Amino acid sequence: MEKLRETIHNAKLTKTQQTIADFVLDHSADACFMTSTEIADRLEVSESSVIRFARSLGYTGFMDFQKNLRKEYQDQVHHISSAITVPSQRMAAITRIGISGDYLKQHFQNIISNIEEMFSNNSLHTFEDAADIIVNSRQKYVTATRGDTALADYASLYLTHMVPNVINTSSACMTPVDQLISIGEEDCLLIFGFPRYSSLDHTTVRMAKDAGAQIIVVTDKPSSLLAQYASVLITVPVDSNNFNNSLVAAQFTTECLLEAVSHRVQGIEKRLKKIDEYLDELGTY
């Protein structure tokens, strides 16, 4: 949907038209087969608003817009959107599409598409702003749940190598709510949250917001459950051609954030040498 996304980005849309645009981009698999009336009913807007939206993008009308939308959808037909959140439903979609034997190449193409979209959606300043928050905060809390904890663990490990007071809230004996009981205005929360969005993530980010902490949200789209709480929002798609989310682009995004932090911190070499001294005693390497 990159061509359509760019067209929408460059168009001057009203608030209602932007709502329609967000729906089309987030639910393209459904929208390309819905009538203008069905979209209007779904969004509780007028049908004429849907038609005007199509014309504002340069199309003669809704049918012309839908024709092009379907073509873009067919061009990425092997791409299962993370908007389908339930694994069993994603497997059903895969069965319906009929993934070909060259599934590894398709997986690679999906990863490249996710990374390219991440670069399109986020500027360098976004990463720099997030890095500034991390470096300047007193306590840096990092959180995620279920499959997303791999990202939080990775970020926590390498942030600890660069800055003090990094707290990974992923613990078997405590919830993030227990860990964030002392979070305050001088602190920050770095949270990773992708579909299916966790209710625990939602509670955690509200807790940080209520405490006045700055919040860096890494999620899949601006309309996600956590995005509304972000001081800095970093979006990265996790679409794949399997029942699970593809976190390769999200992992790369995490590395970009760590890279931005590394350019803002003094004394990393000293911290790394100290860590290596004790690792040598253990004979880890």
GROMACS .gro file of C-alpha atoms in nm, residues 8-218:
model
  211
    8ILE     CA    1  -0.283   1.011   0.116
    9HIS     CA    2   0.017   1.170   0.288
   10ASN     CA    3   0.041   1.436   0.016
   11ALA     CA    4  -0.332   1.508   0.004
   12LYS     CA    5  -0.503   1.783   0.202
   13LEU     CA    6  -0.769   1.590   0.391
   14THR     CA    7  -1.039   1.700   0.630
   15LYS     CA    8  -1.067   1.532   0.970
   16THR     CA    9  -1.344   1.304   0.840
   17GLN     CA   10  -1.146   1.218   0.528
   18GLN     CA   11  -0.841   1.135   0.743
   19THR     CA   12  -1.058   0.897   0.946
   20ILE     CA   13  -1.159   0.724   0.622
   21ALA     CA   14  -0.795   0.716   0.508
   22ASP     CA   15  -0.682   0.556   0.835
   23PHE     CA   16  -0.950   0.289   0.801
   24VAL     CA   17  -0.856   0.211   0.441
   25LEU     CA   18  -0.486   0.180   0.524
   26ASP     CA   19  -0.541  -0.025   0.839
   27HIS     CA   20  -0.807  -0.253   0.686
   28SER     CA   21  -0.715  -0.264   0.318
   29ALA     CA   22  -0.807  -0.632   0.285
   30ASP     CA   23  -1.166  -0.545   0.385
   31ALA     CA   24  -1.192  -0.196   0.235
   32CYS     CA   25  -1.109  -0.303  -0.119
   33PHE     CA   26  -1.423  -0.521  -0.125
   34MET     CA   27  -1.659  -0.287   0.065
   35THR     CA   28  -1.903  -0.047  -0.098
   36SER     CA   29  -1.895   0.323  -0.019
   37THR     CA   30  -2.215   0.273   0.179
   38GLU     CA   31  -2.061  -0.008   0.387
   39ILE     CA   32  -1.754   0.203   0.467
   40ALA     CA   33  -1.974   0.498   0.559
   41ASP     CA   34  -2.185   0.282   0.791
   42ARG     CA   35  -1.876   0.126   0.948
   43LEU     CA   36  -1.725   0.466   1.026
   44GLU     CA   37  -2.054   0.643   1.098
   45VAL     CA   38  -1.994   0.907   0.832
   46SER     CA   39  -2.196   1.001   0.526
   47GLU     CA   40  -2.158   0.816   0.198
   48SER     CA   41  -2.088   1.148   0.028
   49SER     CA   42  -1.787   1.191   0.261
   50VAL     CA   43  -1.645   0.861   0.134
   51ILE     CA   44  -1.697   0.970  -0.226
   52ARG     CA   45  -1.538   1.311  -0.161
   53PHE     CA   46  -1.244   1.133   0.003
   54ALA     CA   47  -1.185   0.932  -0.315
   55ARG     CA   48  -1.205   1.245  -0.530
   56SER     CA   49  -0.967   1.434  -0.300
   57LEU     CA   50  -0.703   1.174  -0.388
   58GLY     CA   51  -0.745   1.243  -0.759
   59TYR     CA   52  -0.988   0.964  -0.851
   60THR     CA   53  -1.304   1.024  -1.053
   61GLY     CA   54  -1.513   0.860  -0.784
   62PHE     CA   55  -1.527   0.578  -0.532
   63MET     CA   56  -1.536   0.299  -0.796
   64ASP     CA   57  -1.220   0.434  -0.958
   65PHE     CA   58  -1.052   0.454  -0.617
   66GLN     CA   59  -1.160   0.100  -0.525
   67LYS     CA   60  -1.030  -0.039  -0.854
   68ASN     CA   61  -0.684   0.094  -0.776
   69LEU     CA   62  -0.710  -0.016  -0.413
   70ARG     CA   63  -0.786  -0.372  -0.523
   71LYS     CA   64  -0.490  -0.370  -0.760
   72GLU     CA   65  -0.254  -0.265  -0.482
   73TYR     CA   66  -0.405  -0.531  -0.258
   74GLN     CA   67  -0.356  -0.800  -0.522
   75ASP     CA   68   0.005  -0.690  -0.566
   76GLN     CA   69   0.069  -0.779  -0.201
   77VAL     CA   70  -0.177  -1.067  -0.173
   78HIS     CA   71   0.077  -1.288   0.004
   79HIS     CA   72   0.120  -1.025   0.274
   80ILE     CA   73  -0.087  -1.106   0.589
   81SER     CA   74  -0.162  -0.785   0.777
   82SER     CA   75  -0.113  -0.769   1.152
   83ALA     CA   76  -0.466  -0.623   1.156
   84ILE     CA   77  -0.570  -0.990   1.158
   85THR     CA   78  -0.470  -1.047   1.519
   86VAL     CA   79  -0.587  -1.399   1.607
   87PRO     CA   80  -0.332  -1.666   1.499
   88SER     CA   81  -0.603  -1.912   1.391
   89GLN     CA   82  -0.765  -1.643   1.173
   90ARG     CA   83  -0.429  -1.564   1.016
   91MET     CA   84  -0.379  -1.931   0.932
   92ALA     CA   85  -0.724  -1.929   0.773
   93ALA     CA   86  -0.621  -1.628   0.562
   94ILE     CA   87  -0.301  -1.804   0.459
   95THR     CA   88  -0.501  -2.109   0.353
   96ARG     CA   89  -0.741  -1.890   0.156
   97ILE     CA   90  -0.458  -1.707  -0.021
   98GLY     CA   91  -0.260  -2.021  -0.088
   99ILE     CA   92   0.103  -1.932  -0.017
  100SER     CA   93   0.325  -2.066  -0.297
  101GLY     CA   94   0.624  -2.295  -0.259
  102ASP     CA   95   0.861  -1.999  -0.268
  103TYR     CA   96   0.750  -1.894   0.081
  104LEU     CA   97   1.098  -1.798   0.202
  105LYS     CA   98   1.133  -1.543  -0.077
  106GLN     CA   99   0.788  -1.408   0.010
  107HIS     CA  100   0.891  -1.383   0.375
  108PHE     CA  101   1.205  -1.194   0.275
  109GLN     CA  102   1.002  -0.954   0.061
  110ASN     CA  103   0.763  -0.890   0.350
  111ILE     CA  104   1.054  -0.809   0.581
  112ILE     CA  105   1.202  -0.566   0.329
  113SER     CA  106   0.860  -0.403   0.284
  114ASN     CA  107   0.820  -0.365   0.662
  115ILE     CA  108   1.164  -0.205   0.697
  116GLU     CA  109   1.105   0.032   0.406
  117GLU     CA  110   0.772   0.138   0.552
  118MET     CA  111   0.937   0.198   0.891
  119PHE     CA  112   1.185   0.435   0.727
  120SER     CA  113   0.900   0.607   0.541
  121ASN     CA  114   0.696   0.655   0.860
  122ASN     CA  115   0.970   0.775   1.097
  123SER     CA  116   1.224   1.053   1.056
  124LEU     CA  117   1.572   1.069   1.204
  125HIS     CA  118   1.443   1.334   1.443
  126THR     CA  119   1.196   1.083   1.585
  127PHE     CA  120   1.479   0.852   1.691
  128GLU     CA  121   1.686   1.143   1.816
  129ASP     CA  122   1.397   1.272   2.028
  130ALA     CA  123   1.346   0.926   2.176
  131ALA     CA  124   1.718   0.891   2.248
  132ASP     CA  125   1.726   1.230   2.422
  133ILE     CA  126   1.441   1.122   2.649
  134ILE     CA  127   1.620   0.800   2.741
  135VAL     CA  128   1.954   0.964   2.810
  136ASN     CA  129   1.809   1.250   3.014
  137SER     CA  130   1.563   1.047   3.222
  138ARG     CA  131   1.640   0.940   3.577
  139GLN     CA  132   1.501   0.587   3.554
  140LYS     CA  133   1.449   0.414   3.221
  141TYR     CA  134   1.176   0.149   3.234
  142VAL     CA  135   1.153  -0.098   2.944
  143THR     CA  136   0.848  -0.317   2.905
  144ALA     CA  137   0.668  -0.558   2.673
  145THR     CA  138   0.461  -0.874   2.703
  146ARG     CA  139   0.454  -1.220   2.545
  147GLY     CA  140   0.638  -1.238   2.210
  148ASP     CA  141   0.734  -0.872   2.223
  149THR     CA  142   0.951  -0.930   2.533
  150ALA     CA  143   1.236  -1.033   2.303
  151LEU     CA  144   1.255  -0.670   2.190
  152ALA     CA  145   1.240  -0.537   2.546
  153ASP     CA  146   1.512  -0.778   2.663
  154TYR     CA  147   1.739  -0.681   2.374
  155ALA     CA  148   1.684  -0.309   2.431
  156SER     CA  149   1.737  -0.342   2.807
  157LEU     CA  150   2.064  -0.533   2.770
  158TYR     CA  151   2.232  -0.280   2.545
  159LEU     CA  152   2.084   0.026   2.712
  160THR     CA  153   2.235  -0.102   3.039
  161HIS     CA  154   2.573  -0.107   2.866
  162MET     CA  155   2.536   0.261   2.779
  163VAL     CA  156   2.331   0.435   3.051
  164PRO     CA  157   2.255   0.378   3.421
  165ASN     CA  158   1.922   0.299   3.587
  166VAL     CA  159   1.768   0.077   3.320
  167ILE     CA  160   1.484  -0.137   3.457
  168ASN     CA  161   1.346  -0.430   3.257
  169THR     CA  162   0.995  -0.496   3.385
  170SER     CA  163   0.977  -0.849   3.240
  171SER     CA  164   0.993  -1.064   3.552
  172ALA     CA  165   0.835  -1.397   3.641
  173CYS     CA  166   0.751  -1.287   3.995
  174MET     CA  167   0.635  -0.928   3.931
  175THR     CA  168   0.411  -0.755   3.680
  176PRO     CA  169   0.513  -0.426   3.517
  177VAL     CA  170   0.259  -0.261   3.748
  178ASP     CA  171   0.468  -0.373   4.048
  179GLN     CA  172   0.785  -0.246   3.882
  180LEU     CA  173   0.642   0.095   3.789
  181ILE     CA  174   0.508   0.181   4.134
  182SER     CA  175   0.783   0.444   4.180
  183ILE     CA  176   0.784   0.588   3.827
  184GLY     CA  177   0.766   0.968   3.820
  185GLU     CA  178   0.798   1.280   3.608
  186GLU     CA  179   1.176   1.249   3.578
  187ASP     CA  180   1.152   0.896   3.438
  188CYS     CA  181   1.064   0.743   3.102
  189LEU     CA  182   0.898   0.429   2.976
  190LEU     CA  183   1.004   0.250   2.657
  191ILE     CA  184   0.725   0.012   2.558
  192PHE     CA  185   0.694  -0.234   2.270
  193GLY     CA  186   0.340  -0.336   2.181
  194PHE     CA  187   0.210  -0.512   1.870
  195PRO     CA  188  -0.111  -0.700   1.784
  196ARG     CA  189  -0.273  -0.869   1.960
  197TYR     CA  190  -0.238  -0.572   2.195
  198SER     CA  191  -0.203  -0.674   2.558
  199SER     CA  192  -0.434  -0.532   2.823
  200LEU     CA  193  -0.135  -0.543   3.060
  201ASP     CA  194   0.058  -0.311   2.824
  202HIS     CA  195  -0.240  -0.076   2.823
  203THR     CA  196  -0.251  -0.064   3.203
  204THR     CA  197   0.127  -0.017   3.222
  205VAL     CA  198   0.135   0.275   2.981
  206ARG     CA  199  -0.161   0.443   3.156
  207MET     CA  200   0.025   0.409   3.486
  208ALA     CA  201   0.329   0.585   3.337
  209LYS     CA  202   0.109   0.854   3.184
  210ASP     CA  203  -0.068   0.920   3.514
  211ALA     CA  204   0.271   0.958   3.682
  212GLY     CA  205   0.378   1.222   3.430
  213ALA     CA  206   0.661   1.013   3.284
  214GLN     CA  207   0.763   1.049   2.920
  215ILE     CA  208   0.666   0.752   2.708
  216ILE     CA  209   0.834   0.611   2.398
  217VAL     CA  210   0.595   0.378   2.217
  218VAL     CA  211   0.714   0.134   1.950
   0.00000   0.00000   0.00000
